[in-house]
Each structure stands twice: as structure tokens, then as C-alpha cells.
mmCIF file of C-alpha atoms in Angstrom:
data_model
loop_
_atom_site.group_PDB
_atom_site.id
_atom_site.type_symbol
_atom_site.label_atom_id
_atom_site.label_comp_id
_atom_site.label_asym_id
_atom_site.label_seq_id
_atom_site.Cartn_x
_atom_site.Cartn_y
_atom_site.Cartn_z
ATOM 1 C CA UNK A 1 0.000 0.000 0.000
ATOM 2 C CA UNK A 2 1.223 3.050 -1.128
ATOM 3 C CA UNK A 3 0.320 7.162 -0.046
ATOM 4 C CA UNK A 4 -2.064 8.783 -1.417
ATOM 5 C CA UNK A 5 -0.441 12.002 -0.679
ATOM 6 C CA UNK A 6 3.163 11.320 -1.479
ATOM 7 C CA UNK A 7 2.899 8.069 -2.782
ATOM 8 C CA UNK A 8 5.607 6.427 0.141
ATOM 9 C CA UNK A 9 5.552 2.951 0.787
ATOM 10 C CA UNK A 10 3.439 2.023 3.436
ATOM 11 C CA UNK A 11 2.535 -0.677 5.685
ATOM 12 C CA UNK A 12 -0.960 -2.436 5.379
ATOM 13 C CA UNK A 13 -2.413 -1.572 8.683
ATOM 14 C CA UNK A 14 -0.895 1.690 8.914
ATOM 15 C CA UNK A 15 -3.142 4.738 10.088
ATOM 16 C CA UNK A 16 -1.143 7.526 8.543
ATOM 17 C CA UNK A 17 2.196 7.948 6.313
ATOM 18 C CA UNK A 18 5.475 8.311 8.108
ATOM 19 C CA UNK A 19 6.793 10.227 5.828
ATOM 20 C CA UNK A 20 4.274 13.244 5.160
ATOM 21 C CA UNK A 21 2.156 13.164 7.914
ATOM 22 C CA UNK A 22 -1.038 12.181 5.515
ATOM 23 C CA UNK A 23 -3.777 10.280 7.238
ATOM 24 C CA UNK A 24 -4.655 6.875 5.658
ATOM 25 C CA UNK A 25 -8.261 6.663 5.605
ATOM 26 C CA UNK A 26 -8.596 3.493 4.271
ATOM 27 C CA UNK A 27 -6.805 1.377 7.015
ATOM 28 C CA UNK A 28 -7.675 -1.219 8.962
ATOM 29 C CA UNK A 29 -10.338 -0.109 11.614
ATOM 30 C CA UNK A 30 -10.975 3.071 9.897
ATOM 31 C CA UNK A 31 -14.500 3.660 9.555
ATOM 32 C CA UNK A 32 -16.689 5.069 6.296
ATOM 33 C CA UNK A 33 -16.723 9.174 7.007
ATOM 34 C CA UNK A 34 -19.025 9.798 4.605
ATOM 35 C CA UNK A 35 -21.175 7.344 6.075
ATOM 36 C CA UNK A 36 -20.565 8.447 9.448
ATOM 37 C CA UNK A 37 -21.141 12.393 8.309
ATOM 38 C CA UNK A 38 -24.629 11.154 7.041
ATOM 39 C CA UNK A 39 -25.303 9.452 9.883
ATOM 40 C CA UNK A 40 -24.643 12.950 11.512
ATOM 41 C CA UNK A 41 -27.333 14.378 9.643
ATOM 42 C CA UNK A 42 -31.102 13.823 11.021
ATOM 43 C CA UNK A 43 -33.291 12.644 8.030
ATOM 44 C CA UNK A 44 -35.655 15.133 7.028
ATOM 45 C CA UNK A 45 -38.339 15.505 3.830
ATOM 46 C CA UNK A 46 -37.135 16.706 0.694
ATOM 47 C CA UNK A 47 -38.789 20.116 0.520
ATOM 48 C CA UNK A 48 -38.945 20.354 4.234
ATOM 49 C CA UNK A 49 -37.141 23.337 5.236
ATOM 50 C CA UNK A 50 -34.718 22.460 8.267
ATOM 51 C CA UNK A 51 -35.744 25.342 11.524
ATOM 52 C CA UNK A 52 -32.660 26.511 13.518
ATOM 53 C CA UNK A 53 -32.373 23.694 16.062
ATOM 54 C CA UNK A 54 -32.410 21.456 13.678
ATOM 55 C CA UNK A 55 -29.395 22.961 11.992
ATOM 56 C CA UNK A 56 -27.039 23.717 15.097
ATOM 57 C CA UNK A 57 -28.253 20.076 16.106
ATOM 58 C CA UNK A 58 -26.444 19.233 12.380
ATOM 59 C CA UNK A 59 -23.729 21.184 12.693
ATOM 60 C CA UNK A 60 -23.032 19.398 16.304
ATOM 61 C CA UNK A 61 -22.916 15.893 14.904
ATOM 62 C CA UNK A 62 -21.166 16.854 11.930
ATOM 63 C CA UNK A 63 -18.585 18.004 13.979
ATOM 64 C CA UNK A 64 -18.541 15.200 16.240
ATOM 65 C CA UNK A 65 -18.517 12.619 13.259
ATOM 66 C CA UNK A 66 -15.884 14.747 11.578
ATOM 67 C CA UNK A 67 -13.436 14.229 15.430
ATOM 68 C CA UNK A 68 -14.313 10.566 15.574
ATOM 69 C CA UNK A 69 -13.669 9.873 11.888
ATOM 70 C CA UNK A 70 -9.865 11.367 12.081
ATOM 71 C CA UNK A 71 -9.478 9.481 14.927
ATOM 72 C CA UNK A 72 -10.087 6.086 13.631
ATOM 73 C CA UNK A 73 -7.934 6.830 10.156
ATOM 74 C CA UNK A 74 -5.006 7.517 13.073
ATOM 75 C CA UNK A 75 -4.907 11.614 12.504
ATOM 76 C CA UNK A 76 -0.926 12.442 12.524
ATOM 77 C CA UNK A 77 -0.306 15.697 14.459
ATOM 78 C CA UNK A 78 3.586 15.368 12.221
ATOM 79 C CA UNK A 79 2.537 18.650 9.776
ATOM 80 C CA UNK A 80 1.841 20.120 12.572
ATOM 81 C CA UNK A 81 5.105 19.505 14.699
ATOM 82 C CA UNK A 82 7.082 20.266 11.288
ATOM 83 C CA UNK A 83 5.127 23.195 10.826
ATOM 84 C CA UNK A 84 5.788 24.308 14.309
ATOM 85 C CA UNK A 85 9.764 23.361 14.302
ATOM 86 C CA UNK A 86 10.029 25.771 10.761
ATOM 87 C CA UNK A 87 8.241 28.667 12.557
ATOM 88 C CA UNK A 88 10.472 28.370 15.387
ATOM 89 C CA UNK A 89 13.733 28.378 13.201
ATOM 90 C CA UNK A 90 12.300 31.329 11.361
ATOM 91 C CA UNK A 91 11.397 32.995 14.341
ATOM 92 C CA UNK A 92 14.564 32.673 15.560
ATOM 93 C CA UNK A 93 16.594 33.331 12.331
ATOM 94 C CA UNK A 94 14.972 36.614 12.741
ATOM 95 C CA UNK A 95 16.129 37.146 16.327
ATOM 96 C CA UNK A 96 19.551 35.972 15.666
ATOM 97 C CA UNK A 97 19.593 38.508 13.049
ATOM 98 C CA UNK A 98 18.020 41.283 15.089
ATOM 99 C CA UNK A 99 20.709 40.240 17.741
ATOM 100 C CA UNK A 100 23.039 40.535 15.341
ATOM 101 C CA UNK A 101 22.424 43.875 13.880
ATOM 102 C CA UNK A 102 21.935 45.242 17.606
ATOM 103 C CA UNK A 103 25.821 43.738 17.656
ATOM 104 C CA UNK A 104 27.233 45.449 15.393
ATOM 105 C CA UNK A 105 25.579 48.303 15.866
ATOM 106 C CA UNK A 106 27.421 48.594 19.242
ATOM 107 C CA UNK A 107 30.715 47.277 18.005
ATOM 108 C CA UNK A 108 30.681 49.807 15.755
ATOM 109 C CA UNK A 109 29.786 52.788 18.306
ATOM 110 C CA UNK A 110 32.410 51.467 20.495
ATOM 111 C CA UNK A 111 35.034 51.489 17.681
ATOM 112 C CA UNK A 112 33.626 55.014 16.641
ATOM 113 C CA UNK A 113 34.765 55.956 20.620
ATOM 114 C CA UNK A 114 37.806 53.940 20.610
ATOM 115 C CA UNK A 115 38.904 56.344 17.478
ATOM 116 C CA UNK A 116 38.132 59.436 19.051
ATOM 117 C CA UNK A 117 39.824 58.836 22.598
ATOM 118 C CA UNK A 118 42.694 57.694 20.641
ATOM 119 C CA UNK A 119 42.658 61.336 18.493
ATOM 120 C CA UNK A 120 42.407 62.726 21.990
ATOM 121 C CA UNK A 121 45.085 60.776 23.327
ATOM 122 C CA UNK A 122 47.443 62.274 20.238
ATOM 123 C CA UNK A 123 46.999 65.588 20.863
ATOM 124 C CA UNK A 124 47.491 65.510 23.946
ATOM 125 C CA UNK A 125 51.049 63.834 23.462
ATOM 126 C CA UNK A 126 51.622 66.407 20.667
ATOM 127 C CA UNK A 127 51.019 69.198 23.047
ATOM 128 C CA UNK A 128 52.906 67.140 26.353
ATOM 129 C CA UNK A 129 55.883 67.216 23.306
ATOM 130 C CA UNK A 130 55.829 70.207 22.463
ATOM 131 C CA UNK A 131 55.952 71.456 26.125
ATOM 132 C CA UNK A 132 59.179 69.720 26.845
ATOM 133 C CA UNK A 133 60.533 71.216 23.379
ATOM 134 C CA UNK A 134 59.591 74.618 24.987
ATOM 135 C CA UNK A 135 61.402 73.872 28.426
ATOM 136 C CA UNK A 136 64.444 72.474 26.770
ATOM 137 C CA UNK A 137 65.273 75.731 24.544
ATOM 138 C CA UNK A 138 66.918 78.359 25.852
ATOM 139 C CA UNK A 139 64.911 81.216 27.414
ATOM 140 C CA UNK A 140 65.014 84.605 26.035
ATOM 141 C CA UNK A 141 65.868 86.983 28.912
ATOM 142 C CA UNK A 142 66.097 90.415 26.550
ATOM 143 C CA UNK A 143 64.420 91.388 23.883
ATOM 144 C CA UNK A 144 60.596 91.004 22.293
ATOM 145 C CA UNK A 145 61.055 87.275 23.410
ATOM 146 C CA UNK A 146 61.976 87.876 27.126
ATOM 147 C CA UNK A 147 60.282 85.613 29.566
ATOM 148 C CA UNK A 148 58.048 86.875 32.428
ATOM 149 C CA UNK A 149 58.771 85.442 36.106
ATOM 150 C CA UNK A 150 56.242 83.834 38.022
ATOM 151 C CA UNK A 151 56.039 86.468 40.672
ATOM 152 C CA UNK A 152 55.394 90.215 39.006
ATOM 153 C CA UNK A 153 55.142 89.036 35.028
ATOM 154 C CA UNK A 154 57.867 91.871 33.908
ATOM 155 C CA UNK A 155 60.497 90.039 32.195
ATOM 156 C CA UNK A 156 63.498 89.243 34.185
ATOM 157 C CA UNK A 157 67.216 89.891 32.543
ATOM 158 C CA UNK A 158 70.304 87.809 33.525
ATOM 159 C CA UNK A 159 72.379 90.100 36.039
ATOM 160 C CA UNK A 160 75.629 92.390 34.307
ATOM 161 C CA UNK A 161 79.006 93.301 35.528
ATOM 162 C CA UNK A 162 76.833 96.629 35.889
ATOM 163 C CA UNK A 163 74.613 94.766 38.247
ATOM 164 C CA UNK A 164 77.172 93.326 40.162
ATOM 165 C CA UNK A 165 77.535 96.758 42.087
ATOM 166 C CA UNK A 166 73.923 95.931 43.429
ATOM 167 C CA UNK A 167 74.887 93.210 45.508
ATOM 168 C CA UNK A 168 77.515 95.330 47.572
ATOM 169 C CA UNK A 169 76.011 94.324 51.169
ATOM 170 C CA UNK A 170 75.038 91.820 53.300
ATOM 171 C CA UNK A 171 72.936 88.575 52.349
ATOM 172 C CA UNK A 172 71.337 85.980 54.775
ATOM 173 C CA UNK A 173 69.172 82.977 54.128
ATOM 174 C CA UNK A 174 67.607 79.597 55.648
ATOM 175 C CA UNK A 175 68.400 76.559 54.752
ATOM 176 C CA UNK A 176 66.095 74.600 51.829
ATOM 177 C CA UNK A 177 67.918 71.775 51.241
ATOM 178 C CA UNK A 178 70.801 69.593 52.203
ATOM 179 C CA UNK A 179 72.234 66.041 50.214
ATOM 180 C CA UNK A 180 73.807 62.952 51.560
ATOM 181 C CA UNK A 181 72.488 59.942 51.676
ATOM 182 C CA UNK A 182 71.805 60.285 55.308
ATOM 183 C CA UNK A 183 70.876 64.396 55.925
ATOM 184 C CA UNK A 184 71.854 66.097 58.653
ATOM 185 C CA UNK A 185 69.830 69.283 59.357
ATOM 186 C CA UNK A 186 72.547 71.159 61.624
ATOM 187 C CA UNK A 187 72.255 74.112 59.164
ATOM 188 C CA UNK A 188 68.408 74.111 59.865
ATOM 189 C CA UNK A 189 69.014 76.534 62.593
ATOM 190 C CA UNK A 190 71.991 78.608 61.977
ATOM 191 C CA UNK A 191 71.635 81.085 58.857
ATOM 192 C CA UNK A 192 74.161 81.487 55.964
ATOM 193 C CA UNK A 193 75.407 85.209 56.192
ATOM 194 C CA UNK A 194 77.369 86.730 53.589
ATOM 195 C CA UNK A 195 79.103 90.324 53.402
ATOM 196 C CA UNK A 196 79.869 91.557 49.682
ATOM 197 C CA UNK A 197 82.589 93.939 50.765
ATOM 198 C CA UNK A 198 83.428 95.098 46.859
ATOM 199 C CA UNK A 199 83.019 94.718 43.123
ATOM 200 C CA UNK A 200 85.550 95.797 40.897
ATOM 201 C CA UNK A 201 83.005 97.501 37.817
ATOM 202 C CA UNK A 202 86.596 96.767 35.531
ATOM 203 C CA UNK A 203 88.014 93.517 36.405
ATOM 204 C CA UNK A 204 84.969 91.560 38.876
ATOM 205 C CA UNK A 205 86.899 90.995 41.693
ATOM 206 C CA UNK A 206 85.419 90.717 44.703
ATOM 207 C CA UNK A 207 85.603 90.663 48.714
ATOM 208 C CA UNK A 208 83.404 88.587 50.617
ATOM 209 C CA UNK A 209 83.187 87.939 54.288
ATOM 210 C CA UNK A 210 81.027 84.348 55.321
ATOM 211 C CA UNK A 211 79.993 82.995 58.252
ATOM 212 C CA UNK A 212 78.983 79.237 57.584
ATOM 213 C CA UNK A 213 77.923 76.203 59.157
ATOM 214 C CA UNK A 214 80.832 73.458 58.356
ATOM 215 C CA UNK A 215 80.243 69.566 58.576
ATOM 216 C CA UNK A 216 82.870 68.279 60.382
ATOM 217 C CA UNK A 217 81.450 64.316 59.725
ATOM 218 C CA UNK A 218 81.662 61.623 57.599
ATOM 219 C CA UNK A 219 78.327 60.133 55.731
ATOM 220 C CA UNK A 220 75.723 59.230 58.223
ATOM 221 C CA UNK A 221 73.854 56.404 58.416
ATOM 222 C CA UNK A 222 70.294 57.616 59.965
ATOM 223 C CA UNK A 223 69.250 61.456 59.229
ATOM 224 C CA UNK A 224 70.576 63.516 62.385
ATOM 225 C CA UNK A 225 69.440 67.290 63.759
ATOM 226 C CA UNK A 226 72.869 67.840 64.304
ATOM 227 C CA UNK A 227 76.243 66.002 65.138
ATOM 228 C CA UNK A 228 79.440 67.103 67.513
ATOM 229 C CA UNK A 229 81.179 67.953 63.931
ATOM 230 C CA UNK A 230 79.207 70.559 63.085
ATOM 231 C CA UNK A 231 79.866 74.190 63.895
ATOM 232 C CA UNK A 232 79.914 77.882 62.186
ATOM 233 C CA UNK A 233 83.078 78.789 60.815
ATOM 234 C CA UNK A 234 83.604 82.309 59.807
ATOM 235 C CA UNK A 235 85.829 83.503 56.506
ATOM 236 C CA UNK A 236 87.393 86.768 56.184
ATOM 237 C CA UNK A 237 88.007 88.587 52.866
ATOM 238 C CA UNK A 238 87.531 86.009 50.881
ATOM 239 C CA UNK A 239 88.263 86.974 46.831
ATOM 240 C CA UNK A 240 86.395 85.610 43.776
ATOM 241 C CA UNK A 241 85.895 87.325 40.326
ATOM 242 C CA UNK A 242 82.294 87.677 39.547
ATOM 243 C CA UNK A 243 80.317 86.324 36.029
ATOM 244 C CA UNK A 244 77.395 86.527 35.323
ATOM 245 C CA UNK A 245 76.713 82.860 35.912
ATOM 246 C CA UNK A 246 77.881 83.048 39.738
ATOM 247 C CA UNK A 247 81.018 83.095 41.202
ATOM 248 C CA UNK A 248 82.475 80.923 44.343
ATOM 249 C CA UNK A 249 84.527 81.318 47.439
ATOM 250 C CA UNK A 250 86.205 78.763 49.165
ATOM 251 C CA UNK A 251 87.381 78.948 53.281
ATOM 252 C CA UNK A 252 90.031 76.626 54.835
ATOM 253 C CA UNK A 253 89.485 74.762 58.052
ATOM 254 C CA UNK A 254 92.811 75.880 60.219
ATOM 255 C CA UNK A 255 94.855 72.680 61.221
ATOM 256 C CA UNK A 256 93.062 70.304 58.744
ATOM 257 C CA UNK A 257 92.437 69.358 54.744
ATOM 258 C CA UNK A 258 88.969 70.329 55.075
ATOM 259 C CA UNK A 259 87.415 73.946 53.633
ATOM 260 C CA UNK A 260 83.915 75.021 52.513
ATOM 261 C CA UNK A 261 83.164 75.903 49.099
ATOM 262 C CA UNK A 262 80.300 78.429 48.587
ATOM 263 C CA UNK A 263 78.617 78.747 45.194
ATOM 264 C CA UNK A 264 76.810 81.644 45.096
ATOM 265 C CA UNK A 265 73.929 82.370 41.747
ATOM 266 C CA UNK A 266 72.583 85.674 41.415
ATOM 267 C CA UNK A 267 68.516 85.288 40.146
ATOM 268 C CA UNK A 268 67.517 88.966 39.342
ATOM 269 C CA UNK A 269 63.881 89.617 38.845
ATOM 270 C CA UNK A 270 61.640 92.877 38.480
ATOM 271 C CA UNK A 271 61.599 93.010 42.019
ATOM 272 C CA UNK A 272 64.981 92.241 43.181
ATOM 273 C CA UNK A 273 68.183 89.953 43.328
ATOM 274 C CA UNK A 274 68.194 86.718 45.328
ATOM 275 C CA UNK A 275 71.562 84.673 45.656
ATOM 276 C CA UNK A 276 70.857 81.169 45.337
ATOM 277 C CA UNK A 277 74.214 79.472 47.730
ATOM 278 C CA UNK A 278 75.470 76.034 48.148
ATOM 279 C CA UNK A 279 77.484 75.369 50.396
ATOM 280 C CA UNK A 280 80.071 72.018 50.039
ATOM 281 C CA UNK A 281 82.000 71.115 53.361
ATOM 282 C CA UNK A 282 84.335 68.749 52.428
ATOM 283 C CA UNK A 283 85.904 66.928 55.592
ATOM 284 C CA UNK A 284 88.501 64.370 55.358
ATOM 285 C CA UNK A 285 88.774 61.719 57.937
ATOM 286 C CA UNK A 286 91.559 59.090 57.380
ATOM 287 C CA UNK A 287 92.229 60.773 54.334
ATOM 288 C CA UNK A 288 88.383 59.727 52.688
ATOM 289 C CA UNK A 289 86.717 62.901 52.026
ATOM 290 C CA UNK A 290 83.366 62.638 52.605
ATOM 291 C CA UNK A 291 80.943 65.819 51.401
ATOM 292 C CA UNK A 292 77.653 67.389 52.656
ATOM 293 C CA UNK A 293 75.868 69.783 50.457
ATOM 294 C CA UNK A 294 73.372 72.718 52.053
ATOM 295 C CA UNK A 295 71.573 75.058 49.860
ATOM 296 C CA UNK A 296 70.607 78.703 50.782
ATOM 297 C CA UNK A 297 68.311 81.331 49.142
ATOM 298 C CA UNK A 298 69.861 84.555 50.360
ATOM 299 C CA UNK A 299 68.061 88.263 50.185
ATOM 300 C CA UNK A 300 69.818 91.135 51.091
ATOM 301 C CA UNK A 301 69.315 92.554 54.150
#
């Protein structure tokens, strides 16, 4: 026996076809449905108009025949389970493609951002470049170019021999800073003082009276306040030959290799000259010279 539908082969007392679903009315078991539909029907005479409960009552057992007759031929429910599994796939093709498209959409937002920070992130290092290209030339301190100071914006100008007859007097400042790799702060609380006696306006010499505070250690090992070493020396007419760069003085410890060099820098702005001074004590013990450094910012008093 073969299907009416799509003409598989089928077994003799099957109900419906494997294959497409197709129920096989004519099995075994399967009653007559067009006899069974008639039987639905209630007889009535030929030109005998059916009333309205007559015709519900017909459409009733019609559709009770119609139930019982697909379930004897074996109804398959397959066309509909195919059916079902295709609408699902389609239904969710679509979703995977409005998944997708929601995807991309944000991948390519995302890459649209990742673009821009990254045009952000250029500039920046263009600008960050061309900073340290600024810092790195030299400054213009005369001239249409001259750069301001941070304190009155008037343009400051490296100091002149000229100058140099400015800073005739007497100069004092704190300790800011002192090097080692241990510090000791005995400066902290005694002043660097410095008498400019004279400037020479020809040749630059000059005659300086200091009054320091000399390390008279080796390197430490823990930061100290102070040690027994340390005490103020004091240097009389002491000669250098100013530049305009600075100029230095060095004192000798009596009875001993050790001195103090002083490096002074003159800084002249719109408002005034400051001396920036370090000061080097250089002591020798068992003929290792060991070195502290103290720096000074010295106004005239």
C-alpha cells in the first residue's frame, strides 16, 4: 500500500504515512466518514425546510462525526510539529539577526569611541611634546622674546658686571635643602650670612666675608638634627671674580684638609636679586673625604 499524498511505501495496517504526515483513511479499523457524516445528519423531507435547532443540532454531529472519523484513520499531528519546528527556526533566524544587527551596531559605536579617545590621546602627546621642546630651549631673557617670572610678570634679565655693584652688602638665608644619603639638618638653625665687601666695575673681583655652618662628619647612616662635627666657621676677605653665571669662594678649616666651598647664583627679577648658595663642606677623615651639600636662598638685608 502506497500514499495517497506522497505516494511512500506504506505498511498495510498503517493509520497515517510516516513520511508526510497524511492520514490513511482506508486502514484497517478506519471507519466510512461519509457514512458516518450522514449518519450525523437527522433525516428530514425533501422540501422540508430544516428550523434553527435542527441545523445547530447538524452542525453538532457533523462536527462530532468529523473528530471521531480522524481518529479512527489515526490523525498524525507530524505537519503540525514540522510546521511548528520551521516557525520556530524562522522565528529565531529573525532574532539571531536582530541580535546581530543590535551587535554590530554597538561594536561599531564602540570602535567610533575607541577612534576618538585615541585622536584625543594624540593631541594631547603632541602638546605634552611640544611642552618639553619649549622647556628644553633656551629662554630669552632680553628682547621682544623675554620671559616673564612667576612672581610680578615683567620680564626678568640675567644680572651684568653693571649689576654686580647691586649686591655690595650683606645677604642671609635659611636653609632649603641639604644632600647625603643620610641628611643632617645642623644648618636648619643657623643662617648662611654673607658680606659683599666690593666689586671691581673693571676687572669683577670681589671681597666677601662668610659665616657658615661646616660639617665636620663623615656620611651618616640615619638622618641627624645635628652632630658634635658641626659648627659655624667664619671667613674673612675672601676673593672671587664675579660672572654673570655666579662666582664661588672657598674657606680653609685651620689645622686640617677640610674647607667650605660656597657657590653663590645671582637670580635677578623685576623686584629684586636673590643669591641662590650652596654650600660644600668637604671633611677628610683618614684621608676619605666625605661631602655634605646645604643650599641657601639669600636676600639682602
Amino acid at each position: 500500500m502506497n500514499c495517497p499524498n506522497c505516494g511512500s511505501s506504506l505498511k498495510d495496517d498503517a493509520r497515517f504515512c510516516p513520511v508526510c504526515g497524511a492520514p490513511i483513511v482506508g486502514g484497517p479499523d478506519a471507519p466510512d466518514a461519509s457514512r458516518t457524516m450522514r449518519a450525523a445528519v437527522p433525516e428530514r423531507g425533501a422540501d422540508e425546510p430544516p428550523t434553527k435547532e435542527q441545523a445547530k443540532e447538524s452542525l453538532r454531529r457533523a462536527r462530532a462525526a468529523y473528530a471521531d472519523a480522524r481518529r479512527a484513520a489515526g490523525k498524525s499531528y507530524a505537519p503540525r510539529v514540522v510546521a511548528g519546528v520551521l516557525a520556530a527556526a524562522v522565528v529565531a533566524g529573525a532574532a539571531g539577526g536582530g541580535v546581530w544587527y543590535v551587535m554590530d551596531q554597538r561594536v561599531s559605536e564602540a570602535n567610533a569611541r575607541a577612534d576618538e579617545l585615541q585622536a584625543q590621546v594624540d593631541d594631547l602627546r603632541g602638546q605634552l611634546d611640544a611642552l618639553s621642546a619649549a622647556q628644553q630651549a633656551p629662554v630669552a631673557t632680553t628682547g621682544p622674546d623675554a620671559v616673564a617670572d612667576d612672581v610680578s610678570g615683567e620680564a626678568a634679565a640675567e644680572p651684568t658686571l653693571d649689576d654686580a655693584q647691586s649686591l655690595v652688602g650683606t645677604w642671609t638665608g635659611a636653609l632649603s635643602e641639604t644632600s647625603g644619603t643620610a641628611h643632617c639638618y645642623g644648618a636648619s638653625e643657623t643662617p648662611l650670612e654673607v658680606t659683599i665687601k666690593s666689586v671691581n666695575s673693571t676687572t669683577g673681583q670681589m671681597t666677601l666675608d662668610v659665616s657658615v655652618l661646616f660639617h665636620g662628619h663623615g656620611d651618616l647612616t640615619t638622618d641627624a638634627e645635628k652632630t658634635d662635627g658641626d659648627r659655624v666657621v667664619t671667613f674673612e676677605d675672601l676673593t672671587t671674580t664675579y660672572s654673570e653665571s655666579g662666582f664661588t669662594v672657598r674657606g680653609d678649616i685651620e689645622g686640617s684638609d677640610d674647607y667650605v666651598s660656597i657657590s653663590f647664583e645671582p637670580q635677578q627679577f623685576s623686584y629684586g636679586v636673590r643669591l641662590k648658595a650652596v654650600a660644600e663642606s668637604r671633611h677628610y677623615d683618614q684621608h676619605l673625604g666625605d661631602s655634605t651639600d646645604d643650599t641657601y636662598t639669600l636676600e639682602k638685608s
